């Protein structure tokens, strides 16, 4: 039978954010500039369209967050910090929900024109246009009107939208686009393919050497907030985990924000480097793909339960993260993190039990699998109406920790008669 699709974008759910900072030496053509930092990253954006179906990478936001700014942004403590607005948006009326905002007099584009409400409205129109392949229209589609008066704007909603503050501060979960630039790109699905023409933030796009690096430089017209202290930042893309850490050791870059990898342990012992780790909003998670491209088996709740109970997530977290993040928790919620109010461990009821997995599958009429868990098992279950329990496991190529996660999960599920087939792809393709 044709392999079914199981999209697993990472490993055991976990929370950690690490920043590795090395010696000040720079490499290559940037060496002559004392104001350059080379930032090594594992994922190169496929383009520079923000929160688009073909590009929803965190790596893209690293480049764009200081080019297209929003009204406010959350800091490391999840508190709103003002960027281009004069302050927080105001709730004018509850029914109909009406909100006002105002851009700072100092908010200007790098071409010298002011950032105005017309830019916010143009951004909103991009996200409600059905021809544009945006990741989500949530919230935007609930807006009835956006009325502008220079830098001031008033938004009236058709119905109550609970997260209106985030939407107004960061339309499209990103910054505000320039109305003039939007008008110059009638097909936004092809815009910003290789560059970004204008900036409202402290740095602006300079160049992109595909497959190697993106360079941003200081925006001299930016006065709305703290200016960029560096002359430039170079985002150097190296997909292979070992090669990335070797490049940092060799002085080919000064900073790296890696997903937690075992190699971080070596840097913790090296006085030439500083490692900062703390709880954050990124986490490794497992996604089961539904919809037309998903496996029919995954629409069966008992199959999803078998997958969850067949994987020892706590063991995975301990084996892969214990050295660099001792005591890292396993998430049992996809809505709240363990440190947030409202966290409820919903998935705790699906605790690891390979014996229960086999019992469950047999009770549903599945045949062909093992009678008991066994590391040497090669028998795979087939279930009524859904066929063989064989799934593709998709994740990012070159990511060592995710490859190790796959190997552990593959062995664990094979022991109970469920097969995983690896499908590792570049980030731009996998998330595109």
mmCIF file of N, CA and C in Angstrom, residues 18 34 242 302 319 342 384 414 430:
data_model
loop_
_atom_site.group_PDB
_atom_site.id
_atom_site.type_symbol
_atom_site.label_atom_id
_atom_site.label_comp_id
_atom_site.label_asym_id
_atom_site.label_seq_id
_atom_site.Cartn_x
_atom_site.Cartn_y
_atom_site.Cartn_z
ATOM 1 N N UNK A 18 17.832 28.902 23.616
ATOM 2 C CA UNK A 18 19.255 29.063 23.905
ATOM 3 C C UNK A 18 19.888 30.036 22.923
ATOM 4 N N UNK A 34 34.093 46.385 11.738
ATOM 5 C CA UNK A 34 33.983 46.092 13.170
ATOM 6 C C UNK A 34 32.534 46.084 13.610
ATOM 7 N N UNK A 242 26.221 19.651 12.947
ATOM 8 C CA UNK A 242 27.644 19.641 13.302
ATOM 9 C C UNK A 242 28.396 20.780 12.635
ATOM 10 N N UNK A 302 -8.708 6.204 18.043
ATOM 11 C CA UNK A 302 -7.934 5.139 18.684
ATOM 12 C C UNK A 302 -6.541 5.006 18.079
ATOM 13 N N UNK A 319 16.533 11.851 27.581
ATOM 14 C CA UNK A 319 17.690 11.345 26.841
ATOM 15 C C UNK A 319 18.358 12.442 26.015
ATOM 16 N N UNK A 342 -3.425 28.787 33.502
ATOM 17 C CA UNK A 342 -4.355 28.086 32.620
ATOM 18 C C UNK A 342 -3.833 26.778 32.079
ATOM 19 N N UNK A 384 -9.161 -2.308 10.287
ATOM 20 C CA UNK A 384 -10.333 -2.265 9.413
ATOM 21 C C UNK A 384 -10.614 -0.852 8.888
ATOM 22 N N UNK A 414 7.731 0.829 16.499
ATOM 23 C CA UNK A 414 7.916 -0.464 15.839
ATOM 24 C C UNK A 414 7.712 -1.608 16.829
ATOM 25 N N UNK A 430 9.651 21.882 3.586
ATOM 26 C CA UNK A 430 8.769 21.215 4.557
ATOM 27 C C UNK A 430 7.658 22.140 5.025
#
